[in-house]
XYZ file of C-alpha atoms in Angstrom:
734
model
C -8.215 -190.841 -79.673
C -10.097 -189.357 -82.715
C -7.362 -190.351 -85.005
C -7.125 -193.868 -83.541
C -10.902 -194.449 -84.098
C -10.630 -192.976 -87.474
C -7.903 -195.514 -88.464
C -10.051 -198.259 -86.675
C -13.113 -197.355 -88.700
C -11.214 -197.342 -92.050
C -9.596 -200.648 -91.041
C -13.033 -202.210 -90.111
C -14.510 -200.951 -93.288
C -11.692 -202.197 -95.485
C -12.177 -205.822 -94.166
C -15.482 -205.970 -95.871
C -14.148 -204.888 -99.280
C -12.885 -208.346 -99.414
C -15.177 -211.486 -99.617
C -13.033 -213.268 -96.887
C -14.745 -211.292 -93.942
C -18.030 -211.993 -95.280
C -17.306 -215.633 -95.972
C -15.888 -216.023 -92.603
C -19.029 -214.650 -90.776
C -21.243 -217.007 -92.956
C -19.086 -219.973 -92.056
C -18.867 -219.077 -88.463
C -22.650 -218.664 -88.313
C -23.194 -222.150 -89.786
C -20.655 -223.783 -87.751
C -22.280 -222.489 -84.658
C -25.831 -223.508 -85.764
C -24.734 -226.984 -86.485
C -23.263 -227.510 -83.112
C -26.013 -225.815 -81.220
C -29.151 -227.231 -82.898
C -27.914 -230.871 -82.753
C -27.969 -231.081 -78.768
C -31.090 -228.909 -78.687
C -32.886 -231.204 -80.991
C -31.780 -234.333 -79.152
C -32.805 -232.933 -75.946
C -36.252 -231.765 -77.210
C -37.078 -235.289 -78.539
C -35.698 -236.827 -75.283
C -37.847 -234.583 -73.108
C -41.036 -234.968 -75.186
C -40.813 -238.775 -74.990
C -40.169 -238.705 -71.139
C -43.004 -236.470 -70.449
C -45.427 -238.758 -72.435
C -44.108 -241.825 -70.629
C -43.420 -240.381 -67.240
C -45.816 -237.719 -66.053
C -43.749 -237.197 -62.903
C -40.676 -236.147 -65.024
C -39.331 -232.950 -63.657
C -36.531 -232.054 -66.085
C -32.821 -232.892 -66.500
C -31.218 -234.130 -63.412
C -28.018 -232.318 -64.166
C -27.230 -228.812 -65.673
C -28.867 -228.634 -69.083
C -26.944 -225.453 -69.692
C -23.663 -227.268 -69.338
C -24.908 -230.425 -71.345
C -25.751 -228.414 -74.388
C -22.940 -225.842 -74.438
C -20.107 -227.861 -72.864
C -20.862 -231.570 -72.757
C -21.910 -231.641 -76.344
C -18.709 -229.478 -77.004
C -20.478 -226.410 -78.716
C -18.170 -223.869 -77.089
C -15.088 -226.082 -77.089
C -15.336 -226.738 -80.843
C -16.039 -223.053 -81.730
C -12.928 -221.807 -79.856
C -10.909 -224.706 -81.012
C -11.615 -223.862 -84.681
C -10.767 -220.208 -84.339
C -7.153 -220.631 -85.212
C -8.342 -221.721 -88.787
C -9.930 -218.348 -89.378
C -8.139 -215.520 -87.720
C -4.790 -215.892 -89.515
C -6.674 -215.313 -92.844
C -8.381 -212.257 -91.496
C -5.271 -210.698 -90.008
C -2.701 -211.524 -92.706
C -3.199 -208.163 -94.588
C -3.433 -205.801 -91.604
C 0.068 -204.419 -92.224
C 1.395 -206.392 -95.283
C -1.514 -204.812 -97.316
C -0.169 -201.404 -96.646
C 3.254 -202.456 -98.081
C 1.880 -204.009 -101.130
C -0.362 -201.102 -102.055
C 2.584 -198.623 -101.408
C 0.765 -196.616 -98.720
C 3.277 -197.459 -96.054
C 5.445 -194.473 -96.928
C 2.448 -192.067 -96.811
C 1.171 -193.652 -93.598
C 4.419 -193.586 -91.703
C 5.620 -190.263 -93.067
C 2.334 -188.514 -91.865
C 2.139 -186.631 -88.688
C 0.111 -189.519 -87.059
C 2.099 -191.324 -84.240
C 3.092 -194.869 -85.073
C 1.566 -196.072 -81.771
C -1.760 -194.662 -83.024
C -1.530 -196.415 -86.338
C -0.871 -199.851 -84.588
C -3.603 -199.259 -81.968
C -6.051 -198.105 -84.490
C -5.627 -201.134 -86.856
C -5.891 -203.475 -83.812
C -9.206 -201.743 -82.708
C -10.388 -202.189 -86.255
C -10.039 -205.939 -85.942
C -11.397 -205.912 -82.463
C -14.619 -204.382 -83.815
C -14.871 -207.193 -86.312
C -14.306 -209.719 -83.503
C -17.415 -208.053 -81.976
C -19.424 -209.518 -84.836
C -18.125 -212.928 -84.097
C -19.094 -212.465 -80.395
C -22.576 -211.355 -81.558
C -23.025 -214.496 -83.436
C -22.024 -216.387 -80.360
C -24.267 -214.297 -78.374
C -27.314 -215.105 -80.447
C -26.956 -218.927 -79.643
C -26.289 -218.062 -75.974
C -29.535 -215.835 -75.707
C -31.310 -218.698 -77.539
C -30.065 -221.030 -74.701
C -31.255 -218.667 -72.012
C -34.642 -218.422 -73.587
C -35.178 -221.992 -74.228
C -33.592 -223.545 -71.105
C -35.621 -223.307 -68.050
C -33.364 -221.817 -65.259
C -30.359 -221.362 -67.711
C -27.053 -220.694 -66.104
C -26.587 -217.074 -67.087
C -23.211 -216.412 -65.399
C -21.697 -219.488 -66.879
C -22.589 -218.254 -70.417
C -21.434 -214.741 -69.854
C -18.179 -215.900 -68.519
C -17.785 -218.028 -71.785
C -18.603 -215.049 -73.869
C -15.681 -213.254 -72.100
C -13.241 -215.970 -72.658
C -14.251 -216.308 -76.421
C -13.499 -212.573 -76.925
C -10.338 -212.540 -75.083
C -9.183 -215.420 -77.113
C -9.985 -214.033 -80.458
C -8.450 -210.680 -79.648
C -5.278 -212.331 -78.588
C -5.198 -214.349 -81.895
C -5.584 -211.079 -83.697
C -2.654 -209.335 -81.908
C -0.536 -212.267 -82.953
C -1.838 -212.075 -86.599
C -1.100 -208.499 -86.851
C 2.507 -208.940 -85.754
C 3.017 -211.639 -88.347
C 1.551 -209.470 -90.894
C 4.147 -206.895 -90.493
C 6.984 -209.518 -90.889
C 6.425 -210.126 -94.620
C 4.898 -208.378 -97.617
C 3.335 -211.740 -98.587
C 0.079 -212.156 -97.012
C 0.076 -215.973 -97.342
C 3.477 -216.035 -95.592
C 1.924 -213.998 -92.772
C -0.994 -216.287 -92.506
C 1.226 -219.294 -92.284
C 3.548 -217.603 -89.739
C 0.378 -216.935 -87.656
C -0.640 -220.583 -87.812
C 2.817 -221.544 -86.688
C 2.964 -219.196 -83.707
C -0.514 -220.222 -82.557
C 0.572 -223.830 -82.791
C 3.742 -223.119 -80.743
C 1.836 -221.167 -78.046
C -0.797 -223.815 -77.815
C 1.638 -226.656 -77.436
C 4.708 -225.059 -75.751
C 3.239 -225.877 -72.279
C 3.961 -229.665 -72.896
C 7.439 -229.206 -74.071
C 10.509 -229.575 -71.759
C 8.392 -230.115 -68.845
C 10.875 -232.348 -66.993
C 13.085 -229.443 -66.362
C 12.150 -227.168 -63.479
C 12.888 -223.553 -64.764
C 11.969 -224.395 -68.396
C 8.645 -226.052 -67.272
C 7.502 -223.048 -65.496
C 8.405 -220.726 -68.221
C 6.865 -222.691 -70.987
C 3.683 -223.415 -69.012
C 3.512 -219.521 -68.298
C 3.582 -218.819 -71.933
C 1.266 -221.524 -73.057
C -2.044 -220.767 -74.594
C -3.519 -224.163 -74.005
C -6.553 -224.545 -71.929
C -6.433 -220.836 -70.918
C -10.209 -220.414 -71.712
C -11.399 -223.676 -70.208
C -12.121 -222.241 -66.834
C -13.901 -219.225 -68.306
C -16.060 -221.445 -70.504
C -17.332 -223.341 -67.352
C -18.090 -220.083 -65.543
C -14.771 -219.512 -63.525
C -13.059 -216.192 -64.223
C -9.423 -216.272 -62.946
C -7.389 -213.195 -62.895
C -4.203 -214.932 -64.011
C -5.902 -216.115 -67.234
C -7.502 -212.656 -67.959
C -4.110 -211.085 -67.333
C -2.345 -213.653 -69.600
C -4.616 -212.804 -72.519
C -4.007 -208.942 -71.832
C -0.170 -209.233 -71.495
C 0.131 -211.557 -74.633
C -1.987 -209.125 -76.686
C 0.142 -206.287 -75.417
C 3.332 -208.202 -76.165
C 2.450 -208.752 -79.836
C 1.125 -205.324 -80.266
C 4.453 -204.000 -78.807
C 6.289 -206.288 -81.142
C 4.431 -204.861 -84.086
C 5.180 -201.325 -83.004
C 9.063 -202.235 -82.494
C 9.156 -203.972 -85.901
C 7.827 -200.964 -87.717
C 9.809 -198.484 -85.687
C 13.060 -200.560 -86.466
C 12.163 -200.361 -90.172
C 12.269 -196.578 -89.877
C 15.307 -196.181 -87.771
C 18.992 -197.053 -88.332
C 19.920 -198.680 -85.276
C 22.223 -201.551 -84.308
C 20.989 -205.042 -84.274
C 21.739 -205.248 -80.481
C 19.418 -202.422 -79.855
C 16.691 -203.796 -82.161
C 16.725 -207.239 -80.471
C 17.122 -205.672 -77.101
C 13.725 -204.032 -77.503
C 12.041 -207.347 -78.117
C 13.804 -208.947 -75.295
C 12.752 -205.941 -72.923
C 9.136 -206.411 -73.784
C 9.338 -210.229 -73.415
C 10.988 -209.970 -69.983
C 8.339 -207.497 -68.782
C 5.523 -209.768 -70.130
C 7.054 -212.805 -68.410
C 7.533 -210.963 -64.991
C 3.879 -209.741 -65.018
C 2.696 -213.209 -65.929
C 4.784 -214.980 -63.208
C 3.748 -212.442 -60.434
C 0.020 -212.620 -61.402
C 0.115 -216.366 -61.465
C 1.125 -216.633 -57.842
C -1.622 -218.349 -55.779
C -1.605 -215.651 -53.232
C -2.168 -212.822 -55.976
C -4.771 -214.934 -58.011
C -8.227 -213.969 -57.820
C -11.230 -215.914 -58.693
C -14.961 -215.282 -59.556
C -17.266 -218.259 -60.001
C -20.143 -217.045 -62.041
C -21.869 -220.394 -62.329
C -25.193 -221.116 -60.669
C -24.522 -222.766 -57.304
C -20.649 -221.990 -57.530
C -20.117 -225.330 -59.395
C -16.456 -224.523 -59.993
C -15.821 -223.862 -56.237
C -14.956 -226.411 -53.511
C -17.782 -226.617 -50.901
C -18.200 -224.265 -47.985
C -17.389 -226.891 -45.487
C -14.093 -227.652 -47.221
C -13.289 -223.883 -47.132
C -14.086 -223.842 -43.527
C -11.663 -226.777 -42.922
C -8.902 -224.872 -44.828
C -9.506 -221.979 -42.716
C -8.626 -224.038 -39.637
C -5.042 -224.198 -40.576
C -3.020 -221.484 -38.739
C -0.777 -219.064 -40.593
C 2.082 -219.689 -38.314
C 2.645 -223.149 -39.528
C 2.615 -224.484 -43.055
C 0.783 -227.370 -44.685
C 3.378 -229.521 -46.486
C 2.338 -231.887 -49.358
C 4.941 -234.464 -50.668
C 4.033 -236.339 -53.814
C 5.789 -239.798 -53.913
C 6.174 -241.227 -57.400
C 7.418 -244.734 -57.954
C 9.083 -245.431 -61.241
C 7.722 -249.054 -61.118
C 4.265 -248.252 -59.610
C 0.840 -247.306 -60.662
C 0.332 -243.538 -61.401
C 3.818 -242.876 -62.867
C 2.609 -240.548 -65.651
C 0.753 -238.256 -63.450
C 3.554 -237.991 -60.991
C 6.293 -237.156 -63.420
C 7.585 -233.589 -63.651
C 5.962 -233.009 -66.965
C 2.486 -233.602 -65.487
C 3.243 -231.405 -62.455
C 1.736 -228.016 -63.701
C -1.008 -229.148 -66.030
C -2.361 -232.185 -64.112
C -1.215 -232.156 -60.458
C -1.183 -228.542 -59.428
C -3.866 -227.233 -61.916
C -5.965 -230.327 -61.961
C -5.936 -231.310 -58.316
C -4.716 -228.499 -56.002
C -5.759 -225.227 -57.657
C -9.313 -225.241 -56.146
C -7.743 -225.701 -52.600
C -4.801 -223.167 -53.323
C -7.609 -220.704 -54.019
C -8.462 -220.646 -50.343
C -5.168 -221.565 -48.897
C -2.405 -220.281 -51.284
C 0.575 -221.030 -49.023
C 0.626 -224.913 -49.277
C 4.154 -226.093 -49.712
C 4.725 -228.792 -52.241
C 7.567 -231.338 -52.340
C 8.347 -234.087 -54.759
C 10.120 -237.445 -54.276
C 10.879 -239.923 -56.949
C 12.089 -243.578 -56.232
C 11.914 -247.063 -57.418
C 10.749 -250.085 -55.455
C 8.517 -253.216 -55.748
C 7.007 -255.628 -53.462
C 6.151 -258.940 -55.348
C 3.246 -259.510 -52.941
C 1.485 -256.474 -54.046
C 1.499 -257.374 -57.791
C 1.817 -261.130 -57.559
C 5.388 -260.920 -59.084
C 4.005 -259.527 -62.279
C 6.865 -257.009 -62.535
C 9.434 -259.797 -62.386
C 7.553 -262.027 -64.854
C 7.662 -259.052 -67.244
C 11.482 -258.798 -66.801
C 12.400 -262.512 -66.349
C 15.710 -263.058 -64.619
C 16.610 -259.447 -63.989
C 17.010 -257.734 -60.735
C 15.143 -254.855 -59.613
C 17.888 -252.294 -60.516
C 18.122 -253.518 -64.101
C 14.243 -253.375 -64.239
C 14.272 -249.751 -63.165
C 17.102 -248.791 -65.600
C 15.182 -250.247 -68.541
C 11.953 -248.630 -67.422
C 13.728 -245.132 -66.967
C 15.113 -245.571 -70.590
C 11.660 -246.369 -71.805
C 10.172 -243.057 -70.716
C 13.252 -241.180 -71.578
C 14.444 -240.377 -67.896
C 17.661 -240.909 -66.024
C 17.568 -243.383 -63.257
C 19.697 -240.901 -61.154
C 16.392 -238.989 -60.399
C 14.896 -241.833 -58.587
C 16.061 -242.990 -55.241
C 17.117 -246.571 -54.714
C 14.919 -248.777 -52.320
C 17.242 -248.699 -49.466
C 17.728 -244.957 -49.738
C 13.872 -244.373 -49.944
C 13.145 -246.709 -47.037
C 15.197 -244.559 -44.717
C 13.068 -241.618 -45.569
C 9.700 -243.363 -45.429
C 8.163 -246.871 -45.729
C 5.693 -246.839 -48.608
C 5.180 -250.641 -48.602
C 1.803 -250.425 -46.756
C 0.629 -248.089 -49.650
C 1.579 -250.633 -52.272
C 4.255 -248.299 -53.712
C 1.677 -246.523 -55.753
C 1.385 -242.815 -56.407
C 0.492 -241.202 -53.018
C 0.690 -237.865 -51.246
C 1.712 -237.260 -47.636
C 0.069 -234.385 -45.989
C 2.194 -232.992 -42.938
C 1.133 -230.217 -40.449
C 2.400 -229.412 -37.006
C 4.140 -232.854 -36.768
C 1.037 -234.768 -37.922
C 1.064 -236.695 -41.133
C -1.605 -238.729 -43.069
C -1.702 -240.106 -46.600
C -3.842 -238.941 -49.391
C -4.102 -241.545 -51.788
C -4.670 -241.925 -55.634
C -6.848 -244.665 -57.138
C -6.859 -246.983 -60.098
C -9.845 -245.416 -61.944
C -10.144 -242.706 -64.751
C -10.039 -239.933 -62.270
C -6.901 -241.157 -60.423
C -6.789 -238.058 -58.047
C -8.697 -237.974 -54.837
C -12.040 -236.303 -54.817
C -13.298 -233.555 -52.348
C -14.693 -236.165 -49.913
C -11.261 -237.897 -49.734
C -9.406 -234.432 -49.572
C -11.581 -233.090 -46.616
C -11.107 -236.365 -44.673
C -7.282 -236.186 -45.085
C -7.322 -232.476 -44.045
C -9.360 -233.140 -41.061
C -6.994 -236.029 -40.043
C -3.756 -233.958 -40.348
C -5.634 -231.121 -38.363
C -5.911 -233.700 -35.515
C -9.834 -233.931 -35.728
C -11.098 -237.100 -33.798
C -12.132 -239.432 -36.697
C -15.078 -241.812 -35.946
C -13.856 -245.260 -35.069
C -15.652 -248.296 -36.422
C -14.694 -251.763 -35.147
C -15.627 -255.008 -36.965
C -15.968 -258.117 -34.787
C -13.809 -261.041 -35.595
C -13.284 -264.489 -34.193
C -16.482 -266.212 -35.259
C -15.808 -266.317 -39.017
C -17.464 -262.976 -39.634
C -17.074 -261.016 -42.946
C -13.490 -259.902 -43.437
C -12.514 -256.251 -44.045
C -9.178 -257.395 -45.608
C -10.331 -260.004 -48.098
C -11.546 -258.824 -51.653
C -13.835 -261.960 -52.200
C -17.240 -261.222 -53.494
C -18.899 -262.062 -50.105
C -16.347 -260.114 -47.959
C -16.464 -256.539 -46.870
C -13.013 -255.067 -47.799
C -14.008 -252.906 -50.716
C -16.248 -250.604 -48.661
C -14.420 -250.754 -45.342
C -10.685 -250.973 -45.251
C -9.504 -250.998 -48.760
C -6.927 -248.343 -49.580
C -7.376 -248.585 -53.287
C -11.058 -247.619 -53.131
C -11.883 -243.979 -53.006
C -15.192 -244.630 -51.367
C -14.150 -247.022 -48.685
C -14.629 -245.900 -45.095
C -10.924 -245.591 -44.572
C -10.671 -242.989 -47.346
C -13.709 -240.858 -46.426
C -12.986 -240.209 -42.757
C -13.297 -243.406 -40.765
C -10.794 -245.315 -38.618
C -11.493 -248.822 -39.265
C -10.061 -251.828 -37.319
C -11.036 -255.306 -36.190
C -11.674 -256.408 -32.614
C -11.645 -260.139 -31.480
C -13.883 -259.919 -28.472
C -12.459 -263.374 -27.217
C -9.193 -261.635 -26.426
C -10.030 -257.925 -26.559
C -12.338 -255.412 -24.925
C -14.412 -252.972 -26.756
C -12.568 -249.560 -26.607
C -14.627 -246.977 -24.738
C -14.088 -244.379 -27.664
C -15.515 -246.768 -30.259
C -18.305 -245.057 -32.260
C -19.859 -248.012 -33.892
C -19.519 -251.691 -33.712
C -20.171 -254.053 -36.728
C -21.193 -257.723 -36.238
C -21.255 -258.973 -39.802
C -22.651 -262.581 -40.366
C -20.985 -264.648 -37.512
C -20.955 -268.301 -38.402
C -20.188 -269.781 -35.067
C -22.082 -269.498 -31.730
C -21.190 -266.414 -29.752
C -19.370 -267.652 -26.660
C -20.232 -266.395 -23.126
C -17.422 -263.971 -23.028
C -18.140 -262.346 -26.369
C -21.833 -262.368 -25.596
C -21.299 -260.565 -22.232
C -19.104 -257.922 -23.954
C -21.695 -257.272 -26.593
C -24.530 -257.080 -24.197
C -22.571 -254.765 -21.920
C -21.712 -252.556 -24.927
C -25.429 -252.391 -25.795
C -26.536 -251.529 -22.272
C -24.115 -248.693 -22.104
C -25.682 -247.156 -25.277
C -23.244 -248.209 -27.926
C -24.070 -248.038 -31.623
C -24.278 -251.220 -33.493
C -25.014 -252.879 -36.939
C -25.833 -256.663 -36.883
C -26.279 -258.735 -40.182
C -26.857 -262.333 -40.635
C -27.948 -264.902 -43.261
C -30.941 -267.287 -43.375
C -29.930 -270.621 -41.641
C -27.772 -268.757 -39.187
C -30.430 -267.024 -37.211
C -29.739 -269.184 -34.227
C -26.202 -267.496 -33.871
C -27.393 -263.916 -33.622
C -31.006 -264.307 -32.262
C -29.746 -264.666 -28.653
C -27.977 -261.291 -28.966
C -30.937 -259.692 -30.839
C -33.322 -260.597 -28.105
C -31.363 -258.298 -25.937
C -32.369 -255.399 -28.387
C -36.028 -256.628 -28.584
C -35.904 -258.033 -32.221
C -35.614 -261.420 -33.864
C -34.693 -262.724 -37.262
C -37.555 -264.774 -38.654
C -36.978 -268.480 -39.197
C -36.819 -269.370 -42.879
C -35.851 -267.407 -46.111
C -37.926 -264.857 -48.001
C -38.412 -265.830 -51.615
C -39.278 -263.618 -54.717
C -40.153 -265.608 -57.895
C -39.213 -263.850 -61.001
C -39.044 -265.131 -64.580
C -35.304 -264.034 -64.812
C -33.663 -264.731 -61.405
C -33.393 -267.364 -58.706
C -36.187 -266.855 -56.146
C -33.552 -266.040 -53.338
C -32.798 -262.640 -55.060
C -35.342 -260.445 -53.094
C -35.750 -256.754 -54.168
C -37.400 -254.893 -51.171
C -38.406 -251.355 -51.719
C -36.805 -248.605 -49.771
C -39.079 -246.504 -47.403
C -39.119 -242.880 -46.579
C -37.468 -243.661 -43.218
C -34.124 -244.124 -45.346
C -34.235 -240.274 -45.628
C -33.172 -240.234 -41.756
C -29.942 -242.098 -42.454
C -28.022 -239.299 -44.035
C -28.209 -235.869 -45.490
C -27.577 -237.481 -48.950
C -30.714 -239.561 -48.705
C -32.614 -236.893 -46.978
C -32.211 -234.811 -50.215
C -33.262 -237.633 -52.364
C -36.155 -236.397 -54.518
C -37.008 -240.018 -55.486
C -37.567 -240.783 -51.745
C -39.558 -237.675 -51.092
C -41.845 -238.624 -54.060
C -42.129 -242.038 -53.039
C -40.709 -243.526 -56.145
C -39.854 -247.251 -56.392
C -36.298 -247.657 -55.329
C -35.274 -251.272 -55.118
C -32.471 -252.821 -52.897
C -31.125 -256.265 -53.809
C -30.777 -258.631 -50.904
C -29.720 -262.106 -52.094
C -30.639 -264.527 -49.455
C -32.599 -262.741 -46.795
C -34.869 -263.176 -43.938
C -37.445 -260.866 -42.223
C -37.100 -259.153 -38.956
C -39.847 -259.086 -36.132
C -39.852 -256.336 -33.460
C -41.082 -257.142 -29.933
C -40.400 -253.491 -28.565
C -39.534 -254.958 -25.158
C -36.249 -253.052 -24.800
C -37.548 -249.603 -25.236
C -36.298 -249.092 -28.913
C -38.186 -247.125 -31.534
C -37.915 -249.194 -34.789
C -38.333 -248.037 -38.300
C -38.193 -250.144 -41.393
C -35.758 -249.076 -43.975
C -36.949 -251.616 -46.560
C -40.230 -253.709 -47.120
C -40.961 -256.531 -49.551
C -44.291 -256.497 -51.546
C -46.995 -258.674 -50.103
C -48.088 -260.095 -53.375
C -44.475 -260.796 -54.545
C -42.825 -262.425 -51.650
C -43.266 -265.233 -49.062
C -41.291 -266.824 -46.312
C -40.064 -270.384 -46.870
C -39.665 -272.152 -43.456
C -37.883 -275.269 -44.741
C -34.757 -275.771 -46.779
C -34.507 -273.801 -50.129
C -32.843 -275.246 -53.197
C -32.471 -272.346 -55.600
C -31.107 -274.307 -58.495
C -33.891 -276.331 -59.035
C -37.694 -275.714 -59.705
C -39.370 -273.189 -57.464
C -40.055 -274.477 -53.972
C -43.872 -274.803 -53.382
C -45.585 -272.535 -50.914
C -46.741 -274.896 -48.138
C -48.450 -273.257 -45.059
C -48.738 -276.596 -43.336
C -44.864 -276.625 -43.276
C -44.730 -273.113 -41.669
C -44.429 -271.021 -44.881
C -45.716 -267.505 -44.487
C -47.321 -265.370 -47.126
C -49.766 -262.658 -47.713
C -48.029 -259.871 -45.958
C -44.807 -257.544 -46.290
C -41.558 -258.699 -44.712
C -39.105 -256.149 -43.077
C -35.434 -257.260 -43.900
C -33.776 -253.966 -42.879
C -34.479 -252.022 -39.659
C -32.984 -249.127 -37.825
C -33.636 -248.628 -34.024
C -33.093 -245.868 -31.593
C -33.476 -245.202 -27.927
C -32.071 -242.835 -25.413
C -29.309 -244.057 -23.017
C -27.456 -241.670 -20.584
C -28.801 -238.532 -22.441
C -27.597 -239.826 -25.801
C -29.379 -241.447 -28.716
C -28.347 -245.009 -29.380
C -28.397 -246.182 -32.900
C -28.727 -249.679 -34.047
C -29.147 -251.191 -37.680
C -30.338 -254.830 -38.172
C -30.100 -256.615 -41.508
C -31.627 -259.957 -42.426
C -28.929 -260.371 -45.075
C -25.154 -259.770 -45.027
C -24.518 -260.389 -48.852
C -26.264 -257.046 -49.663
C -23.224 -255.261 -48.235
C -20.583 -257.792 -49.694
C -17.898 -256.602 -52.153
C -19.841 -257.962 -55.209
C -23.077 -256.087 -54.374
C -21.713 -252.756 -53.257
C -19.268 -252.595 -56.239
C -22.112 -253.273 -58.898
C -25.337 -251.725 -57.183
C -25.377 -247.986 -56.453
C -28.423 -248.415 -54.216
C -26.920 -251.097 -51.976
C -23.752 -248.974 -51.539
C -25.703 -245.849 -50.720
C -27.862 -247.426 -48.103
C -24.765 -249.155 -46.665
C -22.681 -246.030 -46.412
C -25.512 -243.872 -45.322
C -26.107 -246.594 -42.388
C -22.424 -246.061 -41.371
C -22.976 -242.347 -41.438
C -26.065 -242.589 -39.303
C -24.176 -244.706 -36.704
C -21.462 -242.030 -36.227
C -24.076 -239.190 -36.229
C -23.284 -237.864 -39.746
C -19.829 -236.860 -38.921
C -18.469 -238.521 -41.950
C -18.585 -238.702 -44.916
C -19.028 -234.921 -45.105
C -22.136 -234.159 -46.965
C -21.188 -231.633 -49.795
C -24.215 -231.346 -52.187
């Protein structure tokens, strides 16, 4: 070891005989300073202004550590630019000895060749420690300046940075021994780094080649560590790649000293390569991969509730996931084989494989189309051509063979995907039970953890909460996507946040011809426009008397439809319509304020700092009336939203909103001077169980237009559904 460190010390000292090492340190320091001080300066200005304007400002809502070091790309840019410098530093490690004529003395000395290689590599590793020290200066500055800085994430990032530059250095050292010209060695290092970075995206359509090239790929190997997740397969990758190029260096120097056949010389390289590939393959198996989440709050780890759900799967039966990819459907790019390793498995499933490594994955490729789903857009794009010709041209366009895609008839014998719109979708199968896990037409595409845990619960056989929407009296539809309908938040398969996709079973019930199921968890009566007949009324009252949970909403002008039913609950919708005059909107757009009682609707709202502080949170209710509570039926009532007394009043007569502001006229029954309560929750105990009811004086606040554009409306609505089913779903995962 003494000889190795002596060589390393000489190599480290020699680096500074050249201005390159000094210049690189200076450039690296300036680069780090530029990309660190910019975000810090912006945040300092922002916080200073917020503290002056908002005395209640309590700091950044999200991780400030992540924003400065990651979102603003400090660490990403630093690591990405390393390939510009390392080849220049390492280009003379071996070739310098050749040019100076010292190789003969060095190799003829009694020093073992392995010690020479290891000593030179340790020398460059010592220089890399100086680069790490520069990075550490800024990490320490962040720890000092950021309140509650995420130390674990920063330490993990430092480890990833150092492993990366040491791997680059090993590659550069091997390239240095291939040529006596240093510039050639530098260019060769650039080429190898480029190849290793991009090889993971080459030939990904072919199974064996895809796994091999992805295994060797350097791309994104540091990403997880930069975000605070240390993964054994990534650490082992850096170690074995470093070992491989150090071994290649030793073999190259040894081959130059020995007179061996080309077969033996090449065989040495192949033997090392095979060993490295085998180690890399074995270490990358999910069952043998270890994880250490160093971030605060385990931000890189799925929630404990999801982990517990995965542990419910028994070891004697396998969870099978089949990805169905349609050549002519949405999501083709993410479902093709070339996206399998980098996007599908690593991007979606790896966090779950960490806790259940025995998931079995299958893949099906097909082509099909239903003109009803896309309004014949596909056929209009290929006028006059049958589906097979369209599929052939599309396959040629992406450079694939149509043979890899099953024809419609063949695929329909396997599974009918028409209800899923022939889009990219996964089917989970476990112990004979199946369920779909959908993708979505947004930038994320893949399902999030709320969608995942709901699908896992379904395939486990968990009883999902059933929500029934009353139909037959022209209520709001859970099928239609018009702005006043309810499809987007209830039964729409293409919305990741719809009840259907976060754990609810949603269906319609026509009470004129159907009975209310005994196992129904909540019944929704959304803005009926026709009088409730005797049969319907009797069923609803009987459901209430048995303690069923209920949500009722209506609109001004239709109070007469629901008030007979609401009287059975001890509440009434007030006659007339609440108005809130503003300079910018029509007076029917009322913005009541949420009360602290909303915190009892869901765990999500209970954790809301704004609600706890009593901050102003406005709900938009376009066209709303107030609710009066008589208390005759034993319910405890809490207001979820109230209007401001000096901002609103109740107009008893007809309201024309596209003209001048209707005058306030007490003689006509207009009411002013006090707050109105347009949203109520009610509870009572029936048969030892708490009965829950939500009453809304407006139905439009839950319509597709409002819940799609207004986060507060959506949060209150979904929290109300959660409250009605006793917070079973959606699973709260802070």
